PDB file of C-alpha atoms in Angstrom:
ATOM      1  CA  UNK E1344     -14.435  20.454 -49.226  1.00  0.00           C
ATOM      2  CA  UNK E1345     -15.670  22.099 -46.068  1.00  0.00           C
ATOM      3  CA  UNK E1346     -16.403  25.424 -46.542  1.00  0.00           C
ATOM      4  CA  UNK E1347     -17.699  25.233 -42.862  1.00  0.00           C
ATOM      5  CA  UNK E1348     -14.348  24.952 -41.246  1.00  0.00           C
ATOM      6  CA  UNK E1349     -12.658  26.821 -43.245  1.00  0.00           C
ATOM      7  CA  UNK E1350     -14.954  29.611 -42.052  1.00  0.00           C
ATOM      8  CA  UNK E1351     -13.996  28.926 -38.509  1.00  0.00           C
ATOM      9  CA  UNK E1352     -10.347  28.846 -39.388  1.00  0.00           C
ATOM     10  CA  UNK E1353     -10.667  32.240 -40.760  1.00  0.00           C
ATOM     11  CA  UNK E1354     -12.600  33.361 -37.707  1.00  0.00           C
ATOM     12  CA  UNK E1355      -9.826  32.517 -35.476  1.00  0.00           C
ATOM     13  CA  UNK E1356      -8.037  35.359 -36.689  1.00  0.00           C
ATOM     14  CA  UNK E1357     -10.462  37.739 -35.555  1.00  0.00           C
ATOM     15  CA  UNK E1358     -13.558  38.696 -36.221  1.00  0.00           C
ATOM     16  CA  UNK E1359     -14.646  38.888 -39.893  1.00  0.00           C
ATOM     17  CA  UNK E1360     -17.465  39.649 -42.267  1.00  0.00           C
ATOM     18  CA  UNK E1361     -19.071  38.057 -44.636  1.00  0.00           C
ATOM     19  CA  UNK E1362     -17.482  39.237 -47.939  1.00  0.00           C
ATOM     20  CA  UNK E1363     -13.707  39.532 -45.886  1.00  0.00           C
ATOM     21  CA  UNK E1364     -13.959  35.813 -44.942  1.00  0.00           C
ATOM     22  CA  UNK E1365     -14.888  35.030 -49.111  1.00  0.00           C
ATOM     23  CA  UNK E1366     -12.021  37.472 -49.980  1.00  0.00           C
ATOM     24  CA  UNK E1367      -9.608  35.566 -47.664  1.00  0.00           C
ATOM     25  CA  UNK E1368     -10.937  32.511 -48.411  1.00  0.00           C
ATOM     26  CA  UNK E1369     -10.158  32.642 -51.950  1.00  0.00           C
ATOM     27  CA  UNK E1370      -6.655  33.989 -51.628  1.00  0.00           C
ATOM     28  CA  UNK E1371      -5.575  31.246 -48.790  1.00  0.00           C
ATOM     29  CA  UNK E1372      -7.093  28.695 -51.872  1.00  0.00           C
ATOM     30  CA  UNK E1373      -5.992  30.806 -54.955  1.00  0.00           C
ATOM     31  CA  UNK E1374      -9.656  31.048 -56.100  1.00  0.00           C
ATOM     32  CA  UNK E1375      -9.432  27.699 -56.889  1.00  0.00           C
ATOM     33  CA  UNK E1376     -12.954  26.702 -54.928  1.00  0.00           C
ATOM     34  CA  UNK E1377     -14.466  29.682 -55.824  1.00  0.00           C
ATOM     35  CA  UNK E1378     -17.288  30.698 -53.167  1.00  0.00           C
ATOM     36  CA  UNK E1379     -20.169  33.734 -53.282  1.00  0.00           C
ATOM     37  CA  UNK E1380     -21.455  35.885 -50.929  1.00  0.00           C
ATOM     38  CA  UNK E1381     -24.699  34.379 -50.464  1.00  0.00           C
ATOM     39  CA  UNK E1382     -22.947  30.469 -49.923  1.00  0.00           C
ATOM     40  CA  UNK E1383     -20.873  31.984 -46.868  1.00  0.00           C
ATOM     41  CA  UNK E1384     -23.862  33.488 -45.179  1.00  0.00           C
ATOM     42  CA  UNK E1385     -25.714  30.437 -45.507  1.00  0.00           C
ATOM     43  CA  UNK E1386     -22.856  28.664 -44.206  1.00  0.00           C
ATOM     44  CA  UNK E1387     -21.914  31.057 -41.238  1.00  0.00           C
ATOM     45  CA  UNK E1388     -25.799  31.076 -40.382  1.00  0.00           C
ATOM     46  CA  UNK E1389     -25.292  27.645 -39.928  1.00  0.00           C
ATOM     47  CA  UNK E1390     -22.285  27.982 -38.049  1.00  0.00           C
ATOM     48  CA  UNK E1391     -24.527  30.402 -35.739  1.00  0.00           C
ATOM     49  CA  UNK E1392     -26.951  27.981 -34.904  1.00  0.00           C
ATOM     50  CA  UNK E1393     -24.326  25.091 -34.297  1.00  0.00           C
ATOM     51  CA  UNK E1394     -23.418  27.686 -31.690  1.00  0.00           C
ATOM     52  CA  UNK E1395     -20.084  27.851 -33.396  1.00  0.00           C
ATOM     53  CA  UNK E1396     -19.917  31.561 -33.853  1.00  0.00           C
ATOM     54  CA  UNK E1397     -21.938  34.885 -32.883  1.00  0.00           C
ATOM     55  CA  UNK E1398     -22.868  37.888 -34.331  1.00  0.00           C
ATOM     56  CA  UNK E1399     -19.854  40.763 -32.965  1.00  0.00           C
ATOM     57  CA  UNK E1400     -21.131  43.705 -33.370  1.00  0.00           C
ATOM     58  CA  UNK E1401     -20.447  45.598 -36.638  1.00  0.00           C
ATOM     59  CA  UNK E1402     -17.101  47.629 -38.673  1.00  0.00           C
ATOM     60  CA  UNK E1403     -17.126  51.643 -39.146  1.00  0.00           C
ATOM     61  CA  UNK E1404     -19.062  50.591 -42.184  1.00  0.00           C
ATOM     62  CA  UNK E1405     -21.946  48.904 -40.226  1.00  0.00           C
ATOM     63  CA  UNK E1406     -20.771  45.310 -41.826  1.00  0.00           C
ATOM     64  CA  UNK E1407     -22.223  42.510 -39.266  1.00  0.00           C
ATOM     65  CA  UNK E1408     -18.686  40.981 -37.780  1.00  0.00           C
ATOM     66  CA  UNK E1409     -19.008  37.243 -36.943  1.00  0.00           C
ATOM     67  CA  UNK E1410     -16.538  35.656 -33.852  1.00  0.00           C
ATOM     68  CA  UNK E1411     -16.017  32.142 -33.407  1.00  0.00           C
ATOM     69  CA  UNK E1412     -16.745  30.878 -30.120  1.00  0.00           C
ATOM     70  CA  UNK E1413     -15.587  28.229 -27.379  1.00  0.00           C
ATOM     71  CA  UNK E1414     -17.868  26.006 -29.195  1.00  0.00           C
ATOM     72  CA  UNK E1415     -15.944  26.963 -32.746  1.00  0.00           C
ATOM     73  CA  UNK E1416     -12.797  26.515 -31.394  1.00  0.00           C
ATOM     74  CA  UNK E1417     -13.078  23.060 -30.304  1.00  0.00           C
ATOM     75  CA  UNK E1418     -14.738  21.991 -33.539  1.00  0.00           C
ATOM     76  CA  UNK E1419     -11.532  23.490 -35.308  1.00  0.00           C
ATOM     77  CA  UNK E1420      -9.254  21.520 -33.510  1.00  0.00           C
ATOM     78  CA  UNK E1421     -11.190  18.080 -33.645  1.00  0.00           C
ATOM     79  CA  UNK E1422     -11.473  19.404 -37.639  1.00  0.00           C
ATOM     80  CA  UNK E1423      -7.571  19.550 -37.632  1.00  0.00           C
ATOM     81  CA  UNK E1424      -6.778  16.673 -35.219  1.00  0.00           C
ATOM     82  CA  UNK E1425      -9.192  14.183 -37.168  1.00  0.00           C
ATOM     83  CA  UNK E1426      -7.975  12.708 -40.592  1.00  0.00           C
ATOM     84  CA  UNK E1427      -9.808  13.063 -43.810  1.00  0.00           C
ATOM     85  CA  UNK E1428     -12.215  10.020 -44.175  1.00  0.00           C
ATOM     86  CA  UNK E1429     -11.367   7.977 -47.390  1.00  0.00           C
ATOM     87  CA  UNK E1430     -13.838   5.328 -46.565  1.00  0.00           C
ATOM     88  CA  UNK E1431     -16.589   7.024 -48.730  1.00  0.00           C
ATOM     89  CA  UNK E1432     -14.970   8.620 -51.217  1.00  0.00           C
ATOM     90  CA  UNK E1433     -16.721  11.795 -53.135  1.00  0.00           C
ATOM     91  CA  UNK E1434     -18.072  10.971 -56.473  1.00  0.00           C
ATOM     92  CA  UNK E1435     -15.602  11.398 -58.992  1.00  0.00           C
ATOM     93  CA  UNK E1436     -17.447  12.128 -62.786  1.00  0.00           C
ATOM     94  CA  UNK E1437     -14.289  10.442 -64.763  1.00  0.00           C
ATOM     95  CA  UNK E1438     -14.250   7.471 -63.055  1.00  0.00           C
ATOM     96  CA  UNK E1439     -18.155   7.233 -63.329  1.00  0.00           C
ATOM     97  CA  UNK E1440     -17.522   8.129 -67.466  1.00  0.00           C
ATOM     98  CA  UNK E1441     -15.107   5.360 -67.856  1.00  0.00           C
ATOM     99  CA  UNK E1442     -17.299   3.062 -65.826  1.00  0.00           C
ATOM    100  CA  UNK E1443     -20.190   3.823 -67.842  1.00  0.00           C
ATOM    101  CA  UNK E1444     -18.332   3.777 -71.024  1.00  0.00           C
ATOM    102  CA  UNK E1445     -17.323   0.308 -70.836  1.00  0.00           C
ATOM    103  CA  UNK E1446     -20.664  -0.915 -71.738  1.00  0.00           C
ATOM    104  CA  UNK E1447     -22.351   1.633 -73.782  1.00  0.00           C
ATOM    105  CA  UNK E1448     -22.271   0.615 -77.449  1.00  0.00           C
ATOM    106  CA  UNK E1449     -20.522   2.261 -79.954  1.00  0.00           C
ATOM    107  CA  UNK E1450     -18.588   4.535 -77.559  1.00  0.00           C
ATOM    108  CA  UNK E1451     -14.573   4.515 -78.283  1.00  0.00           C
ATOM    109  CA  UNK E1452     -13.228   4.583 -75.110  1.00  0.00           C
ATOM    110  CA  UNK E1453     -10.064   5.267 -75.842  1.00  0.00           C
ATOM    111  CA  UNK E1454     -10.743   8.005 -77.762  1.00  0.00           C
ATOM    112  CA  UNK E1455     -12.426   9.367 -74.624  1.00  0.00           C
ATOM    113  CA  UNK E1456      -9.451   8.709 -72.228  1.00  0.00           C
ATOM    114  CA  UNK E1457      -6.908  10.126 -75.199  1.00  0.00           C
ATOM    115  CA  UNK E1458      -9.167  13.268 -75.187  1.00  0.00           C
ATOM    116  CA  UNK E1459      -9.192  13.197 -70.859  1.00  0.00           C
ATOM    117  CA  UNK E1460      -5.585  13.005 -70.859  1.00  0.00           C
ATOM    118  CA  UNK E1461      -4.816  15.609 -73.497  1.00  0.00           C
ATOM    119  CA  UNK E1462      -7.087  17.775 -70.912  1.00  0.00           C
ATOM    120  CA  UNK E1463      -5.070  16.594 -67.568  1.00  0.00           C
ATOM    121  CA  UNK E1464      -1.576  16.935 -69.052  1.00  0.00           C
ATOM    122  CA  UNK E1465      -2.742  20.584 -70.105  1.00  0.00           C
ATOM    123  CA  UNK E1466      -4.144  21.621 -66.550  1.00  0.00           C
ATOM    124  CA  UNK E1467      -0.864  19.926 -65.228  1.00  0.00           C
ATOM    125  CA  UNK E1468       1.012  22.110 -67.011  1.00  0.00           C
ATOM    126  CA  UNK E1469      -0.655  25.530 -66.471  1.00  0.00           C
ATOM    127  CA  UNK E1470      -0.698  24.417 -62.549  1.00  0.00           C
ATOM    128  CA  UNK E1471       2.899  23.675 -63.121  1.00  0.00           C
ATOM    129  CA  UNK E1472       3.544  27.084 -64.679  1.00  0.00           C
ATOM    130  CA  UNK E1473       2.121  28.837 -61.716  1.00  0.00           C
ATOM    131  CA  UNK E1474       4.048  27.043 -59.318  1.00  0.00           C
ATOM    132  CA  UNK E1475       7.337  28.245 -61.187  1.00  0.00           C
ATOM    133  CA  UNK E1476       6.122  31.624 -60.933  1.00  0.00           C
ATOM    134  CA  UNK E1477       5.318  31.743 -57.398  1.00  0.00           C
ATOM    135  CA  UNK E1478       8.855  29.761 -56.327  1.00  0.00           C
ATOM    136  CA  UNK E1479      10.403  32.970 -58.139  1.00  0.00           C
ATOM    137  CA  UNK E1480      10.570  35.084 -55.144  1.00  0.00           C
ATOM    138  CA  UNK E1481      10.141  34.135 -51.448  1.00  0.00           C
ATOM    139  CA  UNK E1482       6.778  33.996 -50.111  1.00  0.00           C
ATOM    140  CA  UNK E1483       5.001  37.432 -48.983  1.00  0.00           C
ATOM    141  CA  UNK E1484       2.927  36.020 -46.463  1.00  0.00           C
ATOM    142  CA  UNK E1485       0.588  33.347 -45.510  1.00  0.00           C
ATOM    143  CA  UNK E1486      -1.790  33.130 -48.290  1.00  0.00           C
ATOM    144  CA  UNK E1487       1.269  33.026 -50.873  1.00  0.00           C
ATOM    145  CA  UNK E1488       2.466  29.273 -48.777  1.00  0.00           C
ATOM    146  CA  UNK E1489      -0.775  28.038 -48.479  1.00  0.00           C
ATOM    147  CA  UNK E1490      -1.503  28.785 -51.682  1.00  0.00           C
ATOM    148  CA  UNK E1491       1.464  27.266 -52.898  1.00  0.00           C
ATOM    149  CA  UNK E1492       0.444  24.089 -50.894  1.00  0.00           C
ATOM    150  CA  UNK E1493      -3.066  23.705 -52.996  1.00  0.00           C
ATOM    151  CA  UNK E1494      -0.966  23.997 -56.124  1.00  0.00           C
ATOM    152  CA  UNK E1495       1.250  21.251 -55.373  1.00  0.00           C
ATOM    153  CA  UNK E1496      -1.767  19.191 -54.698  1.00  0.00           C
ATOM    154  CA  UNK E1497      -3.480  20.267 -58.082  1.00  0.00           C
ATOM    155  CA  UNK E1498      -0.306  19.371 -59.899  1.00  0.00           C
ATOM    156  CA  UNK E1499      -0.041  15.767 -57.596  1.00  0.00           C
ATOM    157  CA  UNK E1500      -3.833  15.143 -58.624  1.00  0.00           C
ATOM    158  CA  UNK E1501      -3.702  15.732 -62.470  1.00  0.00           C
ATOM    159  CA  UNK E1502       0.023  13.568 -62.186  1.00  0.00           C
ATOM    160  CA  UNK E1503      -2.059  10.248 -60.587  1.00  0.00           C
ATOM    161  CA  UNK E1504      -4.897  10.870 -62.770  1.00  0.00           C
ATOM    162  CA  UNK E1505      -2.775  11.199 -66.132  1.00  0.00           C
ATOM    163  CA  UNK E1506      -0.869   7.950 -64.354  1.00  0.00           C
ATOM    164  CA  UNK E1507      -4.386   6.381 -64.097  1.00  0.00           C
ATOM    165  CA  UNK E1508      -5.504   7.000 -67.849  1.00  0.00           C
ATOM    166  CA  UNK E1509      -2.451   5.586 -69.240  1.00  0.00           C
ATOM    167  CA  UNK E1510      -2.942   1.828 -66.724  1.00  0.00           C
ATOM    168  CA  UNK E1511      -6.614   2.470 -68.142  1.00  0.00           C
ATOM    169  CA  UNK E1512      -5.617   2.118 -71.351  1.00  0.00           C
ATOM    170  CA  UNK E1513      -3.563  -0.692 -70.918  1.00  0.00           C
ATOM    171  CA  UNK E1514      -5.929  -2.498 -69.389  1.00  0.00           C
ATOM    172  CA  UNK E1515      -8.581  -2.378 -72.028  1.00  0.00           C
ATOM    173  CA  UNK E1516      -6.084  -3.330 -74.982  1.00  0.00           C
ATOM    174  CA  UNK E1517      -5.454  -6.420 -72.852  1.00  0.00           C
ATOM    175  CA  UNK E1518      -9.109  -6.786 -72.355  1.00  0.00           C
ATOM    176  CA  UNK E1519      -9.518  -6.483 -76.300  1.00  0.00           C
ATOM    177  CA  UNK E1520      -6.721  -8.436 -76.627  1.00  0.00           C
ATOM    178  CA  UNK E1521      -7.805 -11.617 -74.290  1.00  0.00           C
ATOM    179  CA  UNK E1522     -11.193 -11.322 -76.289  1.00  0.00           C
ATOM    180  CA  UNK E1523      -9.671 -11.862 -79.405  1.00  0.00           C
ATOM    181  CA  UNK E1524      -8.139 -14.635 -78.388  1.00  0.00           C
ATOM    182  CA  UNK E1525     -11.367 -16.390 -77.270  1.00  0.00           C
ATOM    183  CA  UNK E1526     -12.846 -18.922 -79.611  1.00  0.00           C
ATOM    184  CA  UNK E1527     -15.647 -18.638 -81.774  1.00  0.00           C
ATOM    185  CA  UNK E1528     -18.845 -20.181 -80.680  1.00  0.00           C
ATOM    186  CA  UNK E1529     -19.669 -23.199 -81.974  1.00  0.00           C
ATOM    187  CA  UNK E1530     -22.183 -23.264 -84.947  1.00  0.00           C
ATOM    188  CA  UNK E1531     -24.322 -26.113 -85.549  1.00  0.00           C
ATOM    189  CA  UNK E1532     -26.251 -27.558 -88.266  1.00  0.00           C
ATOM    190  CA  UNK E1533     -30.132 -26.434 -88.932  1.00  0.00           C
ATOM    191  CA  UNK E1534     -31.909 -28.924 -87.345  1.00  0.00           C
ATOM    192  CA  UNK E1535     -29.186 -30.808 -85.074  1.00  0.00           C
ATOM    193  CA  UNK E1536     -30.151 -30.395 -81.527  1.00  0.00           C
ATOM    194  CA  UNK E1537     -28.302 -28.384 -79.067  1.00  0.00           C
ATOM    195  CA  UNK E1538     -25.580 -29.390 -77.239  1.00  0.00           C
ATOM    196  CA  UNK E1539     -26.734 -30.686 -73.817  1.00  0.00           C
ATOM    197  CA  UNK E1540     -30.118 -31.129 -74.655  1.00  0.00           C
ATOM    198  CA  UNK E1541     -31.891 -34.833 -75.430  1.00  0.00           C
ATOM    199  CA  UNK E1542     -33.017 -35.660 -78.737  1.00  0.00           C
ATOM    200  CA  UNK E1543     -36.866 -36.240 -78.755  1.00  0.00           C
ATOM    201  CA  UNK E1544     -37.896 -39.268 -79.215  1.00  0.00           C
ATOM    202  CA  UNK E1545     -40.800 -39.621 -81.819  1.00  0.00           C
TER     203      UNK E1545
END
């Protein structure tokens, strides 16, 4: 997630400070990427240095305002213009568990993707649940659609992922399955040589 352009998005408003842009940033999201204080200075004294916004003066109550610049704006727009890069995709801790899973012995998997799912369908529903709520009356403002936008991507998320742990699951009973199928190894009498290999001559 960048925190840094949504920074500059916020800045192209108007000028903002640092605890405004975390307020606003976490009611355009819903608090669902939760930032603090001290993670938006960091990343607007970044942004400073990239030359991406400046220091603009200060509020009645002597808050530092920050204003994006030329700079910012043009970053924005390539930010906007360019698409999300799938290519590397972020680490994602399930798919590592499940990975890992497969060979660890004495794990049940599928009591770890029954428990996973149980978990997904839940958050699925709850996200679902909001989303009724908020289609109840006709957005306020802003915040309330874009909001409503990140909550119809939680609830598209959790539906793949529940989608994934069910072809998961599948795919290891056929696994188990095939395996059972496979013959036992041959066993051979004490003493008889191994298959392949020449008997000694004595």
């Amino acid at each position: 997630m960048s925190i840094r352009h949504g920074l500059l998005a916020l800045l192209e408003r108007g000028p903002r400070y640092g605890s405004q842009l975390r307020t606003e940033f976490e009611s355009r999201t819903g608090s669902t990427w939760p930032l603090n204080v001290g993670q938006v200075y960091t990343t607007l004294g970044r942004l400073e240095r990239d030359g991406l916004v400046v220091q603009d003066d200060e509020d009645d109550q002597g808050h530092a305002l920050y204003a994006i610049t030329g700079t910012g704006r043009t970053e924005l727009r390539s930010w906007f213009e360019t698409p999300v890069d799938r290519s590397s995709p972020p680490r994602d801790e399930l798919a590592i568990k499940l990975a890992m899973a497969v060979g660890v012995p004495g794990v049940d998997i599928r009591a770890v993707i029954q428990s996973q799912r149980h978990h997904t369908l839940k958050a699925m529903q709850d996200y679902t649940r909001l989303k009724a709520r908020s289609l109840g009356e006709v957005p306020a403002d802003r915040d309330e659609v874009a909001w409503l936008l990140v909550l119809d991507q939680l609830i598209f998320q959790a539906e793949a992922e529940a989608r994934w742990l069910d072809h998961c699951e599948t795919r290891l009973v056929r696994f188990a399955e095939a395996a059972a199928r496979e013959p036992e190894p041959a066993t051979r009498t004490p003493g008889a040589p191994a298959r392949g290999r020449a008997v000694p001559r004595t």
